[in-house]
Amino acid sequence: MNFLAHIYLSGDNDFIKIGNFMADGIRGNDYLNFPEQVKKGIILHRHIDTFTDAHPTYRISKHRLHEKYGHYAGVIMDILYDHFLAKNWAVYSDVPLEDYAAKFYQSLEDNYDILTEKTKGMMPYMMERNWLVSYATIAGIEMILFQMDYRTKHRAHMQEAITELQEFYVKFEEEFTLFFEELRTFADQKLAIL
C-alpha cells in the first residue's frame, strides 16, 4: 500500500499516522529512536507491508504488471490501490478527502522536528501537488507514477502503467475492494495490540 492507505489504516492518532507514513525510510532498529506512538506507526507499517505482499488478491493484481515492470510492479500496484482508496474515499471515511489530507499535512508541519530528513525533503512537493488528493484521479496517478519513475532515472517506465490501469480498471478495483476489507480488519487488530 502507498501513502494514503498507510495513513488511513493508522486510525486517529497523528503520531501513529506519521510513523506509518515515514516507515519506508527507517531501517532495522532505527525505529527505536522515535517517540512511542511513532514507533507503533512504524511497526504497523511493517505489518501492513508483510500482509499485503503475501495476500493472494494483491498478488493477482501485481502479477498483471510483473512481466512489463518486474521489480517495480509492487511499487506501481501500491499506487494504483491508493487510487481506488482515494476514488472511493466516501465509502471509507466521513471526512472529505481534501479535509483529511489538509489535516495530515498540518500534523507533519506541527511535528516537523520528529520527521526523518527524507520526509522533510519530500514534504514541500507532496503538499504543493497535494499527492493524497491527487490519487483520486487518473491524471493524478499519472503524475505520481512519473515522479516515481524520475527517481529511478526512468528505468522502469512506471508512468506507462496508466495503460494497464485503464485496461484492467474494473478488475483492479474489484480486487482492491476485496483486499482492502481484509487489510482494514487486519490493521485494526494489529493497532489494538501494539
Tab-separated table of C-alpha atoms in Angstrom:
chain	number	residue	atom	x	y	z
A	1	MET	CA	0.000	0.000	0.000
A	2	ASN	CA	1.122	3.545	-0.601
A	3	PHE	CA	0.948	6.736	1.486
A	4	LEU	CA	-2.805	7.273	1.646
A	5	ALA	CA	-3.633	3.729	2.720
A	6	HIS	CA	-0.877	3.650	5.335
A	7	ILE	CA	-2.088	6.919	6.847
A	8	TYR	CA	-5.729	5.837	6.761
A	9	LEU	CA	-5.000	2.471	8.392
A	10	SER	CA	-3.332	4.239	11.333
A	11	GLY	CA	-6.593	5.287	12.968
A	12	ASP	CA	-6.960	8.729	14.552
A	13	ASN	CA	-3.577	9.149	16.260
A	14	ASP	CA	-1.425	11.712	14.417
A	15	PHE	CA	1.836	10.217	15.700
A	16	ILE	CA	0.914	6.707	14.565
A	17	LYS	CA	-0.007	8.200	11.164
A	18	ILE	CA	3.351	9.975	10.944
A	19	GLY	CA	5.266	6.829	11.887
A	20	ASN	CA	3.347	4.731	9.380
A	21	PHE	CA	3.893	7.384	6.701
A	22	MET	CA	7.675	7.652	7.290
A	23	ALA	CA	8.375	3.969	7.881
A	24	ASP	CA	9.779	3.038	4.461
A	25	GLY	CA	12.810	5.218	5.119
A	26	ILE	CA	13.519	3.781	8.587
A	27	ARG	CA	15.716	0.708	8.614
A	28	GLY	CA	16.073	-2.065	11.167
A	29	ASN	CA	16.084	-0.953	14.790
A	30	ASP	CA	16.369	2.751	13.931
A	31	TYR	CA	12.661	2.977	14.770
A	32	LEU	CA	13.653	2.797	18.450
A	33	ASN	CA	14.898	6.395	18.207
A	34	PHE	CA	11.354	7.758	17.839
A	35	PRO	CA	8.600	8.597	20.344
A	36	GLU	CA	6.416	5.671	21.435
A	37	GLN	CA	3.379	6.375	19.222
A	38	VAL	CA	5.584	6.996	16.174
A	39	LYS	CA	7.243	3.627	16.839
A	40	LYS	CA	3.803	1.994	16.792
A	41	GLY	CA	3.151	3.541	13.394
A	42	ILE	CA	6.438	2.214	12.029
A	43	ILE	CA	5.728	-1.281	13.345
A	44	LEU	CA	2.177	-1.152	11.972
A	45	HIS	CA	3.556	-0.156	8.566
A	46	ARG	CA	5.809	-3.208	8.549
A	47	HIS	CA	2.889	-5.498	9.442
A	48	ILE	CA	0.754	-3.953	6.685
A	49	ASP	CA	3.525	-4.461	4.103
A	50	THR	CA	4.006	-8.102	5.113
A	51	PHE	CA	0.263	-8.778	4.980
A	52	THR	CA	-0.066	-7.030	1.608
A	53	ASP	CA	2.873	-8.748	-0.076
A	54	ALA	CA	1.591	-12.199	0.930
A	55	HIS	CA	-2.086	-11.630	0.144
A	56	PRO	CA	-3.365	-13.709	-2.803
A	57	THR	CA	-5.691	-10.988	-4.158
A	58	TYR	CA	-2.964	-8.353	-4.114
A	59	ARG	CA	-0.626	-10.822	-5.813
A	60	ILE	CA	-3.152	-11.360	-8.621
A	61	SER	CA	-3.239	-7.604	-9.240
A	62	LYS	CA	0.532	-7.285	-9.082
A	63	HIS	CA	1.063	-10.257	-11.390
A	64	ARG	CA	-0.632	-8.345	-14.240
A	65	LEU	CA	2.189	-5.809	-14.080
A	66	HIS	CA	5.112	-8.103	-13.351
A	67	GLU	CA	6.171	-9.070	-16.867
A	68	LYS	CA	6.468	-5.470	-18.041
A	69	TYR	CA	7.647	-3.749	-14.837
A	70	GLY	CA	9.471	-6.515	-12.942
A	71	HIS	CA	10.674	-5.428	-9.510
A	72	TYR	CA	8.665	-2.195	-9.771
A	73	ALA	CA	5.307	-3.978	-10.200
A	74	GLY	CA	4.723	-3.837	-6.428
A	75	VAL	CA	5.546	-0.133	-6.224
A	76	ILE	CA	3.123	0.595	-9.056
A	77	MET	CA	0.417	-1.623	-7.591
A	78	ASP	CA	0.634	0.165	-4.237
A	79	ILE	CA	-0.002	3.473	-6.017
A	80	LEU	CA	-2.861	2.056	-8.080
A	81	TYR	CA	-4.518	0.655	-4.956
A	82	ASP	CA	-4.221	4.095	-3.339
A	83	HIS	CA	-6.117	5.415	-6.374
A	84	PHE	CA	-9.065	3.174	-5.595
A	85	LEU	CA	-8.993	4.185	-1.938
A	86	ALA	CA	-8.982	7.881	-2.868
A	87	LYS	CA	-11.602	7.465	-5.592
A	88	ASN	CA	-13.946	5.636	-3.204
A	89	TRP	CA	-12.934	7.654	-0.128
A	90	ALA	CA	-16.526	8.398	0.917
A	91	VAL	CA	-17.069	4.648	1.411
A	92	TYR	CA	-14.260	4.520	3.976
A	93	SER	CA	-14.441	7.891	5.733
A	94	ASP	CA	-16.995	10.528	6.723
A	95	VAL	CA	-14.281	13.197	6.462
A	96	PRO	CA	-13.853	14.576	2.912
A	97	LEU	CA	-10.510	13.584	1.405
A	98	GLU	CA	-9.453	17.227	0.942
A	99	ASP	CA	-10.006	17.902	4.676
A	100	TYR	CA	-8.344	14.648	5.705
A	101	ALA	CA	-5.265	15.421	3.595
A	102	ALA	CA	-5.044	19.025	4.858
A	103	LYS	CA	-5.192	17.843	8.472
A	104	PHE	CA	-2.414	15.316	7.823
A	105	TYR	CA	-0.198	17.895	6.128
A	106	GLN	CA	-0.755	20.192	9.108
A	107	SER	CA	0.268	17.427	11.517
A	108	LEU	CA	3.512	16.987	9.555
A	109	GLU	CA	4.227	20.696	9.901
A	110	ASP	CA	3.269	20.689	13.606
A	111	ASN	CA	5.634	17.778	14.302
A	112	TYR	CA	8.429	18.741	11.914
A	113	ASP	CA	11.170	18.078	14.489
A	114	ILE	CA	10.438	14.344	14.685
A	115	LEU	CA	10.355	13.774	10.914
A	116	THR	CA	13.123	11.981	9.055
A	117	GLU	CA	15.281	14.024	6.686
A	118	LYS	CA	13.775	12.110	3.761
A	119	THR	CA	10.264	13.082	4.877
A	120	LYS	CA	11.273	16.714	5.361
A	121	GLY	CA	12.698	16.750	1.839
A	122	MET	CA	9.564	15.235	0.329
A	123	MET	CA	7.004	17.359	2.207
A	124	PRO	CA	7.088	20.504	0.031
A	125	TYR	CA	6.450	18.508	-3.162
A	126	MET	CA	3.789	16.371	-1.540
A	127	MET	CA	1.900	19.349	-0.160
A	128	GLU	CA	2.334	21.606	-3.196
A	129	ARG	CA	0.975	18.933	-5.533
A	130	ASN	CA	-1.454	17.598	-2.909
A	131	TRP	CA	-0.484	13.992	-3.531
A	132	LEU	CA	-3.064	12.458	-1.215
A	133	VAL	CA	-5.967	14.112	-3.033
A	134	SER	CA	-4.419	13.694	-6.488
A	135	TYR	CA	-4.561	9.898	-6.071
A	136	ALA	CA	-8.319	10.121	-6.763
A	137	THR	CA	-7.869	10.910	-10.480
A	138	ILE	CA	-6.128	9.046	-13.270
A	139	ALA	CA	-4.261	12.259	-14.159
A	140	GLY	CA	-3.055	12.477	-10.554
A	141	ILE	CA	-1.882	8.869	-10.600
A	142	GLU	CA	-0.056	9.503	-13.871
A	143	MET	CA	1.754	12.441	-12.246
A	144	ILE	CA	2.713	10.335	-9.208
A	145	LEU	CA	3.976	7.489	-11.409
A	146	PHE	CA	6.005	9.935	-13.490
A	147	GLN	CA	7.596	11.367	-10.339
A	148	MET	CA	8.373	7.875	-9.041
A	149	ASP	CA	9.882	6.954	-12.398
A	150	TYR	CA	12.004	10.101	-12.348
A	151	ARG	CA	13.540	8.875	-9.076
A	152	THR	CA	14.584	5.651	-10.868
A	153	LYS	CA	16.075	7.669	-13.757
A	154	HIS	CA	13.208	6.382	-15.952
A	155	ARG	CA	14.499	2.814	-15.877
A	156	ALA	CA	11.094	1.333	-15.079
A	157	HIS	CA	8.791	3.453	-17.289
A	158	MET	CA	6.277	3.445	-14.445
A	159	GLN	CA	4.108	6.178	-15.939
A	160	GLU	CA	3.214	3.748	-18.734
A	161	ALA	CA	1.265	1.689	-16.174
A	162	ILE	CA	-1.648	4.070	-16.763
A	163	THR	CA	-2.311	1.863	-19.808
A	164	GLU	CA	-2.726	-1.217	-17.604
A	165	LEU	CA	-4.754	0.766	-15.073
A	166	GLN	CA	-7.228	1.713	-17.786
A	167	GLU	CA	-7.239	-1.705	-19.457
A	168	PHE	CA	-7.870	-3.662	-16.233
A	169	TYR	CA	-9.633	-0.899	-14.289
A	170	VAL	CA	-12.690	-2.911	-13.254
A	171	LYS	CA	-10.659	-5.958	-12.220
A	172	PHE	CA	-8.168	-3.868	-10.245
A	173	GLU	CA	-10.991	-2.072	-8.443
A	174	GLU	CA	-12.792	-5.322	-7.583
A	175	GLU	CA	-9.551	-6.826	-6.278
A	176	PHE	CA	-8.748	-3.705	-4.267
A	177	THR	CA	-12.199	-3.710	-2.661
A	178	LEU	CA	-11.948	-7.351	-1.579
A	179	PHE	CA	-8.379	-6.995	-0.386
A	180	PHE	CA	-8.864	-3.708	1.455
A	181	GLU	CA	-11.698	-5.039	3.598
A	182	GLU	CA	-9.384	-7.774	4.879
A	183	LEU	CA	-6.499	-5.351	5.291
A	184	ARG	CA	-8.647	-2.935	7.337
A	185	THR	CA	-9.618	-5.733	9.710
A	186	PHE	CA	-6.001	-6.880	9.985
A	187	ALA	CA	-4.700	-3.343	10.638
A	188	ASP	CA	-7.382	-2.674	13.272
A	189	GLN	CA	-6.427	-5.868	15.090
A	190	LYS	CA	-2.711	-5.023	14.987
A	191	LEU	CA	-3.359	-1.481	16.150
A	192	ALA	CA	-5.330	-2.769	19.131
A	193	ILE	CA	-2.402	-4.857	20.396
A	194	LEU	CA	0.516	-2.511	19.624
